[in-house]
């Protein structure tokens, strides 16, 4: 067996949760390595919908080990709400099933206030979960880690020096400041509740890897939201690409064997920033309503458009994709024609087939589309690839050809069972 990373190949919301949930049947351990409660992974099992923000989606499989790595920023309240919900459903009854890294950074109320204040000044369209300000504190070496909220004296020392600065920032942005004492009490109380789950995640994971157990690394957000490789500054504040799985989990990159990129059968984005194939017409409207394209975390309507092969080729490059999983194909049923962007016409008159790294060019890029015939047959009941309508297969195979990566799984509905897996990603070739 091997270890597999799953990443979003677009702007997030590709349906990673569902694919992770499915692939977990072959995995022993599932790891989150970046991001925080800005992610929203929706899973539907037996008609019951669960939205997870922090705990790896693998938790819905009893007995699988779940790890929240050092690279994640943890909102302690959101984490405990999620744990409570899972426990009320009879899951996570053994606390040792979940290990939260003691080195993960903690999102505190002042991070959220700074996030909210900044959005009023220059809207990136963040989720408002305090993600950026928490990662800023981490890089500035003034962050509060999970280990700190387990120790009253350490926490007081660190917060005493940090809260004053944070409050100055909040007040300059027109927000309400945080009081030190209630903040300390709040954090310590949540620290106590988190304690049974906290541990040395890197060590736990390295033991699992040494035992040859199959590990699934669950990326959050998407490639185009990566802080280095995304559409900066309209990005999240972590590296969402596969290379960060090793860093954010505390293992070496040689422990990773394959990388699967999740793509919707079309494109969506929440928040601001360029989206070359965005549709402002009835087609975009239809994708949004049929695909229920509203944010799992914020409820915001998602911007929708046709699939963009340049985006996927770029994702294949920066993640080293070994396979694709295509979700929500059923949403495309009934369209007479289906379009795929295969090149961009740039404002300087040039036509390019590679995703431009210059944001100014990207902002004004005009997609050049290829048209494929649609299909009318409803999807959902097919369990074998060959049972799919001919034009659905033709669409999938054209995407594979344009991206240069095989689609190892395709999903035809929201339920766990409504996925056709063509290749087990955990098997070495
Ligand atoms: P932040 O991560 O809350 O700072 O938001 C930065 C950008 O990333 C915004 O455009 C958000 O809409 C986007 N974003 C963050 N998390 C997700 C996600 O899980 N899915 C899709 N977009 C996200």
XYZ file of C-alpha atoms in Angstrom, residues 34-377:
344
model
C -3.093 22.953 6.248
C -5.911 25.470 6.426
C -8.455 25.548 9.191
C -12.182 25.962 9.673
C -12.296 27.973 6.432
C -12.694 24.571 4.764
C -16.083 22.933 4.593
C -16.173 19.313 3.549
C -19.703 18.075 2.908
C -20.397 14.364 3.146
C -23.660 12.537 2.568
C -23.813 9.006 3.932
C -27.104 7.107 4.034
C -29.011 10.340 3.419
C -27.383 12.051 6.425
C -25.415 15.180 5.569
C -22.360 16.079 7.651
C -20.262 19.196 7.115
C -16.773 18.996 8.594
C -14.442 21.977 8.883
C -11.453 20.668 10.850
C -11.689 16.986 11.696
C -10.533 14.878 8.696
C -13.462 13.486 6.703
C -12.138 9.983 7.425
C -13.717 10.232 10.884
C -16.993 8.955 9.446
C -15.306 5.550 9.146
C -15.154 4.138 12.678
C -11.704 3.090 13.777
C -9.657 5.042 11.212
C -6.997 7.205 12.794
C -7.460 10.934 12.138
C -4.674 13.474 12.490
C -4.735 17.270 12.509
C -1.162 18.209 11.653
C 1.074 21.052 12.767
C 0.293 22.992 9.568
C -3.393 23.423 10.418
C -4.670 26.521 12.234
C -7.139 25.303 14.847
C -10.167 27.247 16.026
C -10.668 25.491 19.384
C -14.365 26.312 19.616
C -15.035 25.062 16.079
C -13.020 21.907 16.789
C -14.896 21.107 19.993
C -18.293 21.804 18.357
C -17.365 19.343 15.643
C -16.132 16.742 18.134
C -19.374 17.125 20.148
C -21.469 16.680 17.013
C -19.537 13.577 15.965
C -19.793 12.074 19.439
C -23.538 12.754 19.558
C -23.763 10.634 16.390
C -21.882 7.772 18.036
C -18.597 8.538 16.253
C -15.198 9.320 17.809
C -16.115 7.488 21.017
C -12.426 6.666 21.526
C -10.473 9.945 21.880
C -7.281 8.235 20.661
C -8.859 8.025 17.201
C -8.059 11.743 16.762
C -4.633 13.308 17.326
C -4.286 17.086 17.170
C -0.710 18.331 16.858
C 0.481 20.238 19.905
C 2.393 22.461 17.474
C -0.657 23.523 15.466
C -1.429 27.223 15.889
C -4.604 28.379 17.610
C -7.072 30.844 16.121
C -8.077 33.321 18.800
C -10.961 35.809 18.766
C -8.601 38.672 17.882
C -7.619 36.899 14.656
C -11.252 36.871 13.580
C -11.729 40.532 14.491
C -8.658 41.523 12.477
C -9.852 39.389 9.545
C -13.295 41.062 9.642
C -11.823 44.564 9.946
C -9.468 44.069 7.017
C -12.249 42.773 4.800
C -14.023 46.115 5.252
C -10.923 47.880 3.947
C -9.888 45.631 1.050
C -12.153 42.698 0.306
C -10.382 39.466 -0.536
C -13.657 37.740 0.251
C -12.202 35.679 3.097
C -14.311 33.246 5.087
C -13.887 35.505 8.147
C -12.479 32.605 10.178
C -9.286 34.424 11.190
C -7.085 32.220 8.997
C -4.790 34.894 7.535
C -4.099 36.745 10.822
C -3.330 33.436 12.592
C -0.830 32.363 9.919
C 0.684 35.871 10.098
C 1.309 35.411 13.822
C 2.862 32.003 13.163
C 5.321 33.398 10.640
C 6.029 36.410 12.861
C 6.887 33.964 15.696
C 4.291 35.391 18.057
C 1.594 32.733 17.605
C -0.172 30.726 20.300
C 0.106 26.984 19.750
C -2.104 24.194 21.043
C 0.586 23.326 23.598
C 0.299 26.859 25.021
C -3.406 26.595 25.835
C -2.646 23.531 27.958
C -0.403 25.500 30.310
C -1.779 28.520 32.197
C 1.558 30.200 32.925
C 2.869 29.920 29.351
C -0.407 31.178 27.963
C -0.558 34.215 30.249
C 3.009 35.223 29.377
C 2.432 34.935 25.661
C -0.985 36.572 25.574
C 0.064 39.454 27.803
C 2.527 40.643 25.218
C 0.372 39.815 22.181
C -3.099 41.076 23.148
C -2.032 44.727 23.390
C -0.635 44.696 19.861
C -3.626 42.797 18.502
C -6.018 45.261 20.124
C -4.177 48.202 18.586
C -4.661 46.554 15.182
C -8.347 45.837 15.844
C -9.045 49.383 17.010
C -7.282 50.877 13.989
C -9.675 48.794 11.890
C -12.706 50.042 13.868
C -13.377 46.810 15.798
C -13.900 45.950 19.477
C -10.817 45.029 21.475
C -10.325 41.732 23.348
C -10.014 41.696 27.162
C -6.999 39.726 28.401
C -8.452 37.859 31.406
C -11.629 36.495 29.757
C -9.495 35.505 26.761
C -7.088 33.520 28.955
C -9.974 31.786 30.740
C -11.710 30.979 27.435
C -8.544 29.515 25.915
C -7.646 27.444 28.983
C -11.156 26.040 29.222
C -11.055 24.947 25.602
C -7.502 23.677 26.091
C -8.779 21.352 28.831
C -11.516 20.063 26.543
C -9.016 19.478 23.712
C -6.406 17.829 25.967
C -7.506 14.191 25.395
C -6.913 14.643 21.672
C -3.591 16.531 21.756
C -0.322 14.778 21.007
C 2.845 14.623 18.945
C 1.133 14.158 15.596
C 4.398 13.875 13.659
C 5.567 11.020 15.862
C 2.229 9.209 15.746
C 2.161 9.527 11.967
C 5.742 8.389 11.497
C 4.984 5.217 13.486
C 1.973 4.524 11.298
C 4.071 5.069 8.159
C 6.840 2.800 9.507
C 4.250 0.067 10.105
C 3.291 0.325 6.421
C -0.188 1.638 7.169
C -1.863 3.488 4.276
C -2.124 7.235 4.855
C -4.449 9.652 3.100
C -3.501 13.328 3.270
C -6.585 15.505 2.945
C -5.844 18.891 1.380
C -8.173 21.805 2.019
C -9.066 24.673 -0.357
C -7.556 24.367 -3.850
C -4.402 24.866 -5.907
C -5.444 28.299 -7.191
C -5.894 29.471 -3.581
C -2.301 28.529 -2.659
C -0.373 31.403 -1.076
C 2.558 30.934 -3.526
C 0.994 29.315 -6.568
C -2.549 30.713 -6.510
C -4.113 33.900 -7.841
C -2.339 36.116 -5.280
C -3.501 38.166 -3.376
C -6.912 36.497 -3.789
C -5.730 33.343 -2.048
C -5.806 31.713 1.351
C -2.806 32.012 3.684
C -1.370 28.500 3.453
C 0.265 26.309 0.827
C -2.562 24.179 -0.464
C -0.404 22.229 -2.935
C 0.646 18.630 -2.364
C 4.233 19.501 -1.394
C 2.929 20.993 1.837
C 1.448 17.679 2.969
C 4.880 16.623 4.212
C 5.621 19.930 5.964
C 2.191 20.326 7.517
C 2.092 16.768 8.837
C 5.687 16.434 10.018
C 6.906 13.631 7.747
C 9.414 13.564 4.890
C 8.292 13.861 1.260
C 9.592 10.352 0.496
C 6.614 8.991 2.457
C 4.245 10.265 -0.248
C 3.650 8.099 -3.302
C 0.851 9.641 -5.285
C -1.204 12.807 -5.607
C -4.811 12.906 -6.763
C -6.283 16.226 -7.921
C -10.003 16.705 -7.441
C -11.819 18.719 -10.081
C -15.452 19.507 -10.581
C -16.780 18.794 -14.069
C -17.048 22.612 -14.353
C -15.461 25.496 -12.383
C -16.512 27.440 -9.281
C -14.960 30.006 -7.004
C -16.073 31.844 -3.850
C -14.570 35.159 -2.868
C -12.932 37.684 -5.146
C -10.188 37.359 -7.754
C -9.850 36.283 -11.377
C -11.946 33.454 -12.789
C -11.441 33.390 -16.575
C -14.334 31.041 -17.451
C -16.904 32.738 -15.171
C -20.381 32.896 -16.728
C -22.753 35.744 -15.902
C -25.622 34.287 -17.911
C -28.321 31.642 -17.591
C -25.737 28.856 -18.007
C -23.819 30.089 -14.928
C -27.132 30.419 -13.083
C -28.079 26.854 -14.011
C -24.742 25.435 -12.865
C -25.225 27.249 -9.536
C -28.770 26.076 -8.931
C -28.430 22.477 -10.200
C -25.027 22.085 -8.531
C -26.260 23.755 -5.269
C -23.215 25.999 -5.487
C -23.375 27.802 -2.158
C -20.425 27.814 0.270
C -20.411 25.023 2.890
C -18.749 27.382 5.400
C -20.270 30.778 4.639
C -23.356 30.005 2.516
C -22.147 32.484 -0.130
C -23.250 31.826 -3.742
C -20.317 30.456 -5.738
C -19.250 31.987 -9.042
C -19.658 29.366 -11.774
C -18.227 28.685 -15.243
C -17.114 25.999 -17.678
C -14.174 23.727 -17.014
C -10.779 25.296 -17.619
C -8.113 22.938 -18.970
C -5.370 25.532 -18.394
C -6.167 25.555 -14.671
C -6.051 21.772 -14.516
C -2.799 21.524 -16.475
C -1.290 24.065 -14.092
C -2.575 22.082 -11.087
C -1.043 18.933 -12.589
C 2.290 20.761 -12.814
C 2.501 22.353 -9.367
C 1.143 19.326 -7.506
C 2.710 16.578 -9.608
C -0.708 14.980 -10.105
C -0.744 11.256 -10.682
C -4.519 11.077 -11.143
C -7.677 13.162 -11.344
C -11.031 12.589 -9.682
C -13.889 14.387 -11.413
C -16.941 15.268 -9.341
C -20.474 16.509 -10.067
C -20.701 15.196 -13.631
C -24.436 14.783 -13.037
C -24.797 18.593 -12.903
C -23.905 18.753 -16.616
C -26.745 16.420 -17.668
C -29.153 18.113 -20.078
C -26.805 20.733 -21.519
C -26.877 20.489 -25.306
C -23.248 21.558 -25.580
C -20.510 21.470 -22.979
C -17.565 23.823 -23.254
C -13.954 23.455 -22.103
C -11.475 26.348 -22.126
C -8.411 25.142 -24.027
C -6.508 28.439 -24.404
C -6.696 32.135 -23.435
C -6.498 35.170 -25.639
C -4.493 37.738 -23.690
C -4.900 41.544 -23.825
C -1.605 41.751 -25.768
C -3.231 39.723 -28.569
C -1.270 36.557 -27.831
C -2.954 33.164 -27.444
C -1.561 30.947 -24.696
C -2.278 27.405 -23.664
C -0.438 27.598 -20.319
C -1.981 29.311 -17.270
C -0.373 32.798 -17.096
C 1.520 33.609 -13.912
C 0.965 37.376 -14.355
C -2.243 38.308 -12.488
C -2.852 41.340 -14.704
C -2.880 39.173 -17.803
C -5.057 36.586 -16.087
C -7.577 39.218 -15.031
C -8.230 40.132 -18.671
C -7.709 36.708 -20.291
C -10.495 35.656 -22.697
C -11.060 31.902 -22.762
C -11.069 30.109 -26.094
C -13.467 27.190 -25.883
C -13.809 23.802 -27.448
C -17.388 22.505 -27.738
C -18.389 18.951 -26.958
C -21.825 17.375 -27.357
C -23.781 17.036 -24.102
C -25.907 14.117 -22.881
C -29.528 13.847 -21.757
C -29.417 10.638 -19.720
